[in-house]
Amino acid sequence: MSGPIVVTGTDTGIGKTVFAAGLADLLSARYWKPIQSGLEGETDSEVVARLGGLSEARIVGEAYRLKTPVSPHQAAAIDGVSIDAAKLTLPDADAGVLVIEGSGGLMVPLDRSTLLIDVFARWRAPLVLCARTSLGTINHSLLSIAALRAREIKLLGIAFIGESNPQSERIICAIADVRRLGRLPHLAPLTGTTLRNAFAEAFNPADFVS
Ligand SMILES: Nc1ncnc2c1ncn2[C@@H]1O[C@H](COP(=O)(O)OP(=O)(O)OP(=O)(O)O)[C@@H](O)[C@H]1O
Ligand SMILES: [Mg+2]
């Protein structure tokens, strides 16, 4: 198994980083967060290294490290830098699987004319959509999938996060005709071990091969 897999979500704070840590561990992958907005406390790369048990060598350095935890376009403006989307290129594809975590959701601006989803479309990498199971997920999930389809981005499937909600999970997958990859429950405590066990139970590595 090799190549990039983009992990995105229907929203910010959906659980992408936790999911990406579990996935990188499951697939023995490397991890890359191209744009980190917010440097106080643990960064997403540090959380993934801790929860997924990834060595330093398996973490690819961020292309942009921005101080403020807001949308990339705004965080960049605060830091007085501009994000050059053309320079966001995929790292070396020969070194096994690379799990790439987006910032926030899909329609996140990098500047006035570029959205993160446009960068994903240029990469032509298969993508996993993380969606919560709680109320509101049907609308957010279907809108996200419509945006992906409009750009012909390959969707490996949806990874649900949260308590079981079979009605919502089923209707999203049926209407969008998309694969349900599994569901990561809320873990308490959330540790490398509980994440690894939950991941092995909920997800099948073969589903992430494109
Ligand atoms: N399965 C889970 N069990 C317990 N806590 C979780 C789980 N998934 C996410 N969380 C918690 O929810 C919060 C948000 O999760 P996370 O940082 O993974 O979201 P995100 O989508 O990566 O956010 P961002 O858009 O900022 O990158 C964190 O405090 C995280 O520890
Ligand atoms: Mg994150």
PDB file of C-alpha atoms and ligand atoms in Angstrom:
ATOM      1  CA  MET A   1       0.000   0.000   0.000  1.00  0.00           C
ATOM      2  CA  SER A   2       1.368   3.423  -0.862  1.00  0.00           C
ATOM      3  CA  GLY A   3       0.435   6.950  -1.851  1.00  0.00           C
ATOM      4  CA  PRO A   4      -1.394   9.853  -0.253  1.00  0.00           C
ATOM      5  CA  ILE A   5      -4.764   9.735   1.529  1.00  0.00           C
ATOM      6  CA  VAL A   6      -6.385  13.057   2.382  1.00  0.00           C
ATOM      7  CA  VAL A   7      -8.369  13.182   5.631  1.00  0.00           C
ATOM      8  CA  THR A   8     -10.897  15.982   5.673  1.00  0.00           C
ATOM      9  CA  GLY A   9     -14.025  16.722   7.651  1.00  0.00           C
ATOM     10  CA  THR A  10     -17.446  18.275   7.414  1.00  0.00           C
ATOM     11  CA  ASP A  11     -16.305  20.929   9.889  1.00  0.00           C
ATOM     12  CA  THR A  12     -13.501  22.005  12.158  1.00  0.00           C
ATOM     13  CA  GLY A  13     -13.104  20.145  15.447  1.00  0.00           C
ATOM     14  CA  ILE A  14     -14.804  17.053  14.021  1.00  0.00           C
ATOM     15  CA  GLY A  15     -12.064  14.637  15.124  1.00  0.00           C
ATOM     16  CA  LYS A  16      -9.851  14.583  12.006  1.00  0.00           C
ATOM     17  CA  THR A  17      -6.613  14.607  13.973  1.00  0.00           C
ATOM     18  CA  VAL A  18      -7.670  11.734  16.218  1.00  0.00           C
ATOM     19  CA  PHE A  19      -8.904   9.803  13.179  1.00  0.00           C
ATOM     20  CA  ALA A  20      -5.686  10.553  11.253  1.00  0.00           C
ATOM     21  CA  ALA A  21      -3.618   9.278  14.193  1.00  0.00           C
ATOM     22  CA  GLY A  22      -5.564   6.009  14.264  1.00  0.00           C
ATOM     23  CA  LEU A  23      -5.352   5.660  10.479  1.00  0.00           C
ATOM     24  CA  ALA A  24      -1.627   6.389  10.300  1.00  0.00           C
ATOM     25  CA  ASP A  25      -1.068   3.765  13.001  1.00  0.00           C
ATOM     26  CA  LEU A  26      -3.352   1.216  11.286  1.00  0.00           C
ATOM     27  CA  LEU A  27      -1.648   1.669   7.903  1.00  0.00           C
ATOM     28  CA  SER A  28       1.894   2.212   9.266  1.00  0.00           C
ATOM     29  CA  ALA A  29       1.752   5.491   7.390  1.00  0.00           C
ATOM     30  CA  ARG A  30       3.473   8.847   7.613  1.00  0.00           C
ATOM     31  CA  TYR A  31       1.463  11.968   8.467  1.00  0.00           C
ATOM     32  CA  TRP A  32       1.436  15.495   7.037  1.00  0.00           C
ATOM     33  CA  LYS A  33      -0.491  18.583   8.138  1.00  0.00           C
ATOM     34  CA  PRO A  34       0.250  21.059   5.317  1.00  0.00           C
ATOM     35  CA  ILE A  35      -1.169  24.114   7.100  1.00  0.00           C
ATOM     36  CA  GLN A  36      -1.211  24.330  10.892  1.00  0.00           C
ATOM     37  CA  SER A  37      -3.200  27.308  12.212  1.00  0.00           C
ATOM     38  CA  GLY A  38      -2.659  27.683  15.944  1.00  0.00           C
ATOM     39  CA  LEU A  39       0.652  26.973  17.663  1.00  0.00           C
ATOM     40  CA  GLU A  40      -0.375  27.189  21.297  1.00  0.00           C
ATOM     41  CA  GLY A  41      -0.541  23.836  23.059  1.00  0.00           C
ATOM     42  CA  GLU A  42      -0.049  20.660  21.029  1.00  0.00           C
ATOM     43  CA  THR A  43      -0.075  20.968  17.237  1.00  0.00           C
ATOM     44  CA  ASP A  44      -1.956  18.380  15.194  1.00  0.00           C
ATOM     45  CA  SER A  45       1.359  16.754  14.235  1.00  0.00           C
ATOM     46  CA  GLU A  46       2.280  16.416  17.916  1.00  0.00           C
ATOM     47  CA  VAL A  47      -1.121  14.900  18.770  1.00  0.00           C
ATOM     48  CA  VAL A  48      -0.756  12.391  15.930  1.00  0.00           C
ATOM     49  CA  ALA A  49       2.780  11.475  17.018  1.00  0.00           C
ATOM     50  CA  ARG A  50       1.556  10.917  20.583  1.00  0.00           C
ATOM     51  CA  LEU A  51      -1.736   9.103  19.904  1.00  0.00           C
ATOM     52  CA  GLY A  52      -0.607   7.177  16.831  1.00  0.00           C
ATOM     53  CA  GLY A  53       2.808   6.310  18.242  1.00  0.00           C
ATOM     54  CA  LEU A  54       4.533   7.775  15.173  1.00  0.00           C
ATOM     55  CA  SER A  55       8.274   8.368  15.326  1.00  0.00           C
ATOM     56  CA  GLU A  56       9.643  11.768  14.282  1.00  0.00           C
ATOM     57  CA  ALA A  57      10.678  10.288  10.943  1.00  0.00           C
ATOM     58  CA  ARG A  58       7.043   9.510  10.136  1.00  0.00           C
ATOM     59  CA  ILE A  59       5.897  13.111  10.633  1.00  0.00           C
ATOM     60  CA  VAL A  60       6.387  15.348   7.597  1.00  0.00           C
ATOM     61  CA  GLY A  61       6.982  18.985   8.572  1.00  0.00           C
ATOM     62  CA  GLU A  62       4.175  21.487   7.977  1.00  0.00           C
ATOM     63  CA  ALA A  63       4.459  23.746   4.915  1.00  0.00           C
ATOM     64  CA  TYR A  64       2.915  26.627   6.904  1.00  0.00           C
ATOM     65  CA  ARG A  65       2.920  27.111  10.678  1.00  0.00           C
ATOM     66  CA  LEU A  66       0.601  29.990  11.528  1.00  0.00           C
ATOM     67  CA  LYS A  67       0.193  31.339  15.048  1.00  0.00           C
ATOM     68  CA  THR A  68      -3.550  31.918  15.350  1.00  0.00           C
ATOM     69  CA  PRO A  69      -6.230  29.193  15.453  1.00  0.00           C
ATOM     70  CA  VAL A  70      -8.467  30.684  12.741  1.00  0.00           C
ATOM     71  CA  SER A  71      -9.036  30.066   9.019  1.00  0.00           C
ATOM     72  CA  PRO A  72      -5.698  29.767   7.137  1.00  0.00           C
ATOM     73  CA  HIS A  73      -6.312  32.948   5.090  1.00  0.00           C
ATOM     74  CA  GLN A  74      -6.863  34.958   8.266  1.00  0.00           C
ATOM     75  CA  ALA A  75      -4.088  33.273  10.251  1.00  0.00           C
ATOM     76  CA  ALA A  76      -1.686  34.001   7.393  1.00  0.00           C
ATOM     77  CA  ALA A  77      -2.769  37.654   7.256  1.00  0.00           C
ATOM     78  CA  ILE A  78      -2.208  38.030  11.009  1.00  0.00           C
ATOM     79  CA  ASP A  79       1.318  36.626  10.622  1.00  0.00           C
ATOM     80  CA  GLY A  80       1.973  38.827   7.579  1.00  0.00           C
ATOM     81  CA  VAL A  81       2.538  35.908   5.202  1.00  0.00           C
ATOM     82  CA  SER A  82       0.619  34.736   2.170  1.00  0.00           C
ATOM     83  CA  ILE A  83      -0.036  31.108   1.437  1.00  0.00           C
ATOM     84  CA  ASP A  84       1.290  30.117  -1.976  1.00  0.00           C
ATOM     85  CA  ALA A  85      -1.066  27.293  -2.944  1.00  0.00           C
ATOM     86  CA  ALA A  86       1.109  26.369  -5.938  1.00  0.00           C
ATOM     87  CA  LYS A  87       3.891  25.486  -3.522  1.00  0.00           C
ATOM     88  CA  LEU A  88       1.698  23.022  -1.618  1.00  0.00           C
ATOM     89  CA  THR A  89       2.990  19.957  -3.398  1.00  0.00           C
ATOM     90  CA  LEU A  90       2.739  16.348  -2.301  1.00  0.00           C
ATOM     91  CA  PRO A  91       5.841  15.035  -0.528  1.00  0.00           C
ATOM     92  CA  ASP A  92       7.709  12.049  -1.964  1.00  0.00           C
ATOM     93  CA  ALA A  93       5.103   9.462  -2.967  1.00  0.00           C
ATOM     94  CA  ASP A  94       7.491   6.485  -2.867  1.00  0.00           C
ATOM     95  CA  ALA A  95       7.754   6.278   0.892  1.00  0.00           C
ATOM     96  CA  GLY A  96       4.581   4.276   1.659  1.00  0.00           C
ATOM     97  CA  VAL A  97       1.207   5.679   2.689  1.00  0.00           C
ATOM     98  CA  LEU A  98       0.985   9.346   3.609  1.00  0.00           C
ATOM     99  CA  VAL A  99      -2.029  10.493   5.653  1.00  0.00           C
ATOM    100  CA  ILE A 100      -2.644  14.199   4.956  1.00  0.00           C
ATOM    101  CA  GLU A 101      -4.887  16.204   7.268  1.00  0.00           C
ATOM    102  CA  GLY A 102      -6.664  19.262   5.929  1.00  0.00           C
ATOM    103  CA  SER A 103      -7.430  22.377   7.953  1.00  0.00           C
ATOM    104  CA  GLY A 104     -11.068  22.704   9.010  1.00  0.00           C
ATOM    105  CA  GLY A 105     -13.536  21.604   6.305  1.00  0.00           C
ATOM    106  CA  LEU A 106     -13.365  21.697   2.498  1.00  0.00           C
ATOM    107  CA  MET A 107     -14.356  25.272   1.625  1.00  0.00           C
ATOM    108  CA  VAL A 108     -11.652  26.810   3.734  1.00  0.00           C
ATOM    109  CA  PRO A 109      -9.931  29.775   2.079  1.00  0.00           C
ATOM    110  CA  LEU A 110      -6.161  29.921   1.769  1.00  0.00           C
ATOM    111  CA  ASP A 111      -6.491  33.402   0.263  1.00  0.00           C
ATOM    112  CA  ARG A 112      -9.148  35.373  -1.612  1.00  0.00           C
ATOM    113  CA  SER A 113      -9.086  33.100  -4.643  1.00  0.00           C
ATOM    114  CA  THR A 114      -8.098  29.618  -3.425  1.00  0.00           C
ATOM    115  CA  LEU A 115     -10.012  27.103  -1.345  1.00  0.00           C
ATOM    116  CA  LEU A 116      -8.408  24.067   0.283  1.00  0.00           C
ATOM    117  CA  ILE A 117     -10.674  21.797  -1.791  1.00  0.00           C
ATOM    118  CA  ASP A 118      -9.051  23.219  -4.953  1.00  0.00           C
ATOM    119  CA  VAL A 119      -5.656  22.062  -3.682  1.00  0.00           C
ATOM    120  CA  PHE A 120      -7.090  18.597  -2.947  1.00  0.00           C
ATOM    121  CA  ALA A 121      -8.500  18.481  -6.498  1.00  0.00           C
ATOM    122  CA  ARG A 122      -5.089  19.360  -7.954  1.00  0.00           C
ATOM    123  CA  TRP A 123      -3.388  16.604  -5.945  1.00  0.00           C
ATOM    124  CA  ARG A 124      -5.816  13.981  -7.314  1.00  0.00           C
ATOM    125  CA  ALA A 125      -5.382  12.026  -4.076  1.00  0.00           C
ATOM    126  CA  PRO A 126      -8.152   9.790  -2.674  1.00  0.00           C
ATOM    127  CA  LEU A 127      -9.960  11.315   0.256  1.00  0.00           C
ATOM    128  CA  VAL A 128     -11.725  10.232   3.457  1.00  0.00           C
ATOM    129  CA  LEU A 129     -14.515  12.444   4.781  1.00  0.00           C
ATOM    130  CA  CYS A 130     -14.879  12.492   8.577  1.00  0.00           C
ATOM    131  CA  ALA A 131     -18.415  13.273   9.688  1.00  0.00           C
ATOM    132  CA  ARG A 132     -19.926  13.479  13.113  1.00  0.00           C
ATOM    133  CA  THR A 133     -22.955  11.350  13.931  1.00  0.00           C
ATOM    134  CA  SER A 134     -24.871  14.029  15.840  1.00  0.00           C
ATOM    135  CA  LEU A 135     -27.761  16.186  14.596  1.00  0.00           C
ATOM    136  CA  GLY A 136     -26.886  18.285  11.535  1.00  0.00           C
ATOM    137  CA  THR A 137     -24.566  15.728  10.037  1.00  0.00           C
ATOM    138  CA  ILE A 138     -26.832  14.828   7.110  1.00  0.00           C
ATOM    139  CA  ASN A 139     -26.781  18.348   5.691  1.00  0.00           C
ATOM    140  CA  HIS A 140     -23.056  18.897   6.294  1.00  0.00           C
ATOM    141  CA  SER A 141     -22.111  15.506   4.897  1.00  0.00           C
ATOM    142  CA  LEU A 142     -24.211  15.735   1.742  1.00  0.00           C
ATOM    143  CA  LEU A 143     -23.000  19.276   1.011  1.00  0.00           C
ATOM    144  CA  SER A 144     -19.378  18.183   1.441  1.00  0.00           C
ATOM    145  CA  ILE A 145     -19.858  15.190  -0.849  1.00  0.00           C
ATOM    146  CA  ALA A 146     -21.566  17.357  -3.490  1.00  0.00           C
ATOM    147  CA  ALA A 147     -18.561  19.700  -3.454  1.00  0.00           C
ATOM    148  CA  LEU A 148     -16.144  16.764  -3.828  1.00  0.00           C
ATOM    149  CA  ARG A 149     -18.118  15.280  -6.705  1.00  0.00           C
ATOM    150  CA  ALA A 150     -18.288  18.651  -8.489  1.00  0.00           C
ATOM    151  CA  ARG A 151     -14.475  18.575  -8.559  1.00  0.00           C
ATOM    152  CA  GLU A 152     -14.232  14.861  -9.398  1.00  0.00           C
ATOM    153  CA  ILE A 153     -12.276  14.125  -6.215  1.00  0.00           C
ATOM    154  CA  LYS A 154     -12.127  10.418  -5.427  1.00  0.00           C
ATOM    155  CA  LEU A 155     -13.960   9.709  -2.167  1.00  0.00           C
ATOM    156  CA  LEU A 156     -12.868   6.484  -0.446  1.00  0.00           C
ATOM    157  CA  GLY A 157     -15.802   6.783   1.952  1.00  0.00           C
ATOM    158  CA  ILE A 158     -17.142   8.365   5.123  1.00  0.00           C
ATOM    159  CA  ALA A 159     -15.699   7.770   8.575  1.00  0.00           C
ATOM    160  CA  PHE A 160     -18.280   8.611  11.203  1.00  0.00           C
ATOM    161  CA  ILE A 161     -17.178   9.918  14.571  1.00  0.00           C
ATOM    162  CA  GLY A 162     -19.278   9.841  17.716  1.00  0.00           C
ATOM    163  CA  GLU A 163     -22.072   7.822  19.225  1.00  0.00           C
ATOM    164  CA  SER A 164     -23.943   5.339  17.028  1.00  0.00           C
ATOM    165  CA  ASN A 165     -26.655   6.935  14.873  1.00  0.00           C
ATOM    166  CA  PRO A 166     -27.527   4.268  12.297  1.00  0.00           C
ATOM    167  CA  GLN A 167     -30.451   6.219  10.800  1.00  0.00           C
ATOM    168  CA  SER A 168     -28.310   9.216   9.867  1.00  0.00           C
ATOM    169  CA  GLU A 169     -25.333   7.114   8.805  1.00  0.00           C
ATOM    170  CA  ARG A 170     -27.537   4.980   6.525  1.00  0.00           C
ATOM    171  CA  ILE A 171     -29.368   7.859   4.841  1.00  0.00           C
ATOM    172  CA  ILE A 172     -26.154   9.770   4.100  1.00  0.00           C
ATOM    173  CA  CYS A 173     -24.513   6.715   2.526  1.00  0.00           C
ATOM    174  CA  ALA A 174     -27.660   5.818   0.574  1.00  0.00           C
ATOM    175  CA  ILE A 175     -28.360   9.291  -0.850  1.00  0.00           C
ATOM    176  CA  ALA A 176     -24.723   9.992  -1.682  1.00  0.00           C
ATOM    177  CA  ASP A 177     -24.017   6.396  -2.750  1.00  0.00           C
ATOM    178  CA  VAL A 178     -20.830   6.397  -0.722  1.00  0.00           C
ATOM    179  CA  ARG A 179     -19.072   3.715   1.304  1.00  0.00           C
ATOM    180  CA  ARG A 180     -19.360   3.762   5.087  1.00  0.00           C
ATOM    181  CA  LEU A 181     -15.809   3.064   6.237  1.00  0.00           C
ATOM    182  CA  GLY A 182     -16.777   2.657   9.885  1.00  0.00           C
ATOM    183  CA  ARG A 183     -17.436   4.644  13.032  1.00  0.00           C
ATOM    184  CA  LEU A 184     -14.960   5.761  15.660  1.00  0.00           C
ATOM    185  CA  PRO A 185     -16.821   6.123  18.968  1.00  0.00           C
ATOM    186  CA  HIS A 186     -16.094   8.800  21.524  1.00  0.00           C
ATOM    187  CA  LEU A 187     -13.226   7.329  23.571  1.00  0.00           C
ATOM    188  CA  ALA A 188     -12.818   8.026  27.274  1.00  0.00           C
ATOM    189  CA  PRO A 189     -10.018   7.881  28.036  1.00  0.00           C
ATOM    190  CA  LEU A 190      -8.516   8.749  24.672  1.00  0.00           C
ATOM    191  CA  THR A 191      -5.051   7.139  24.605  1.00  0.00           C
ATOM    192  CA  GLY A 192      -2.854   5.487  22.010  1.00  0.00           C
ATOM    193  CA  THR A 193      -4.049   2.102  23.213  1.00  0.00           C
ATOM    194  CA  THR A 194      -7.803   2.837  23.287  1.00  0.00           C
ATOM    195  CA  LEU A 195      -7.508   4.470  19.854  1.00  0.00           C
ATOM    196  CA  ARG A 196      -5.599   1.548  18.356  1.00  0.00           C
ATOM    197  CA  ASN A 197      -8.096  -0.979  19.710  1.00  0.00           C
ATOM    198  CA  ALA A 198     -11.151   1.019  18.610  1.00  0.00           C
ATOM    199  CA  PHE A 199      -9.649   1.575  15.190  1.00  0.00           C
ATOM    200  CA  ALA A 200      -8.842  -2.085  14.632  1.00  0.00           C
ATOM    201  CA  GLU A 201     -12.423  -2.962  15.536  1.00  0.00           C
ATOM    202  CA  ALA A 202     -14.093  -0.237  13.444  1.00  0.00           C
ATOM    203  CA  PHE A 203     -11.987   0.006  10.270  1.00  0.00           C
ATOM    204  CA  ASN A 204     -10.569  -2.353   7.655  1.00  0.00           C
ATOM    205  CA  PRO A 205      -7.170  -1.414   6.162  1.00  0.00           C
ATOM    206  CA  ALA A 206      -8.271  -2.798   2.767  1.00  0.00           C
ATOM    207  CA  ASP A 207     -10.950  -0.077   2.507  1.00  0.00           C
ATOM    208  CA  PHE A 208      -8.245   2.570   2.285  1.00  0.00           C
ATOM    209  CA  VAL A 209      -6.635   1.139  -0.832  1.00  0.00           C
ATOM    210  CA  SER A 210      -7.706   3.121  -3.887  1.00  0.00           C
TER     211      SER A 210
HETATM  212  N1  LIG B   1     -13.005   9.585  19.070  1.00  0.00           N
HETATM  213  C1  LIG B   1     -12.768  10.531  19.984  1.00  0.00           C
HETATM  214  N2  LIG B   1     -12.854  10.238  21.308  1.00  0.00           N
HETATM  215  C2  LIG B   1     -12.624  11.182  22.248  1.00  0.00           C
HETATM  216  N3  LIG B   1     -12.298  12.455  21.966  1.00  0.00           N
HETATM  217  C3  LIG B   1     -12.184  12.802  20.670  1.00  0.00           C
HETATM  218  C4  LIG B   1     -12.421  11.872  19.626  1.00  0.00           C
HETATM  219  N4  LIG B   1     -12.243  12.504  18.449  1.00  0.00           N
HETATM  220  C5  LIG B   1     -11.917  13.774  18.743  1.00  0.00           C
HETATM  221  N5  LIG B   1     -11.871  13.965  20.071  1.00  0.00           N
HETATM  222  C6  LIG B   1     -11.551  15.223  20.761  1.00  0.00           C
HETATM  223  O1  LIG B   1     -12.289  16.281  20.138  1.00  0.00           O
HETATM  224  C7  LIG B   1     -11.468  17.423  19.973  1.00  0.00           C
HETATM  225  C8  LIG B   1     -11.383  17.784  18.489  1.00  0.00           C
HETATM  226  O2  LIG B   1     -10.780  16.692  17.811  1.00  0.00           O
HETATM  227  P1  LIG B   1      -9.669  16.903  16.692  1.00  0.00           P
HETATM  228  O3  LIG B   1      -8.593  17.812  17.164  1.00  0.00           O
HETATM  229  O4  LIG B   1      -9.248  15.539  16.226  1.00  0.00           O
HETATM  230  O5  LIG B   1     -10.540  17.667  15.578  1.00  0.00           O
HETATM  231  P2  LIG B   1     -10.064  18.221  14.155  1.00  0.00           P
HETATM  232  O6  LIG B   1     -11.157  17.953  13.203  1.00  0.00           O
HETATM  233  O7  LIG B   1      -8.734  17.668  13.838  1.00  0.00           O
HETATM  234  O8  LIG B   1      -9.936  19.802  14.400  1.00  0.00           O
HETATM  235  P3  LIG B   1      -9.147  20.892  13.484  1.00  0.00           P
HETATM  236  O9  LIG B   1     -10.126  21.336  12.453  1.00  0.00           O
HETATM  237  O10 LIG B   1      -8.813  21.946  14.487  1.00  0.00           O
HETATM  238  O11 LIG B   1      -7.931  20.240  12.895  1.00  0.00           O
HETATM  239  C9  LIG B   1     -10.120  17.095  20.598  1.00  0.00           C
HETATM  240  O12 LIG B   1     -10.109  17.570  21.920  1.00  0.00           O
HETATM  241  C10 LIG B   1     -10.074  15.581  20.580  1.00  0.00           C
HETATM  242  O13 LIG B   1      -9.275  15.035  21.617  1.00  0.00           O
HETATM  243 MG    MG B   2      -6.956  18.628  13.440  1.00  0.00          MG
END
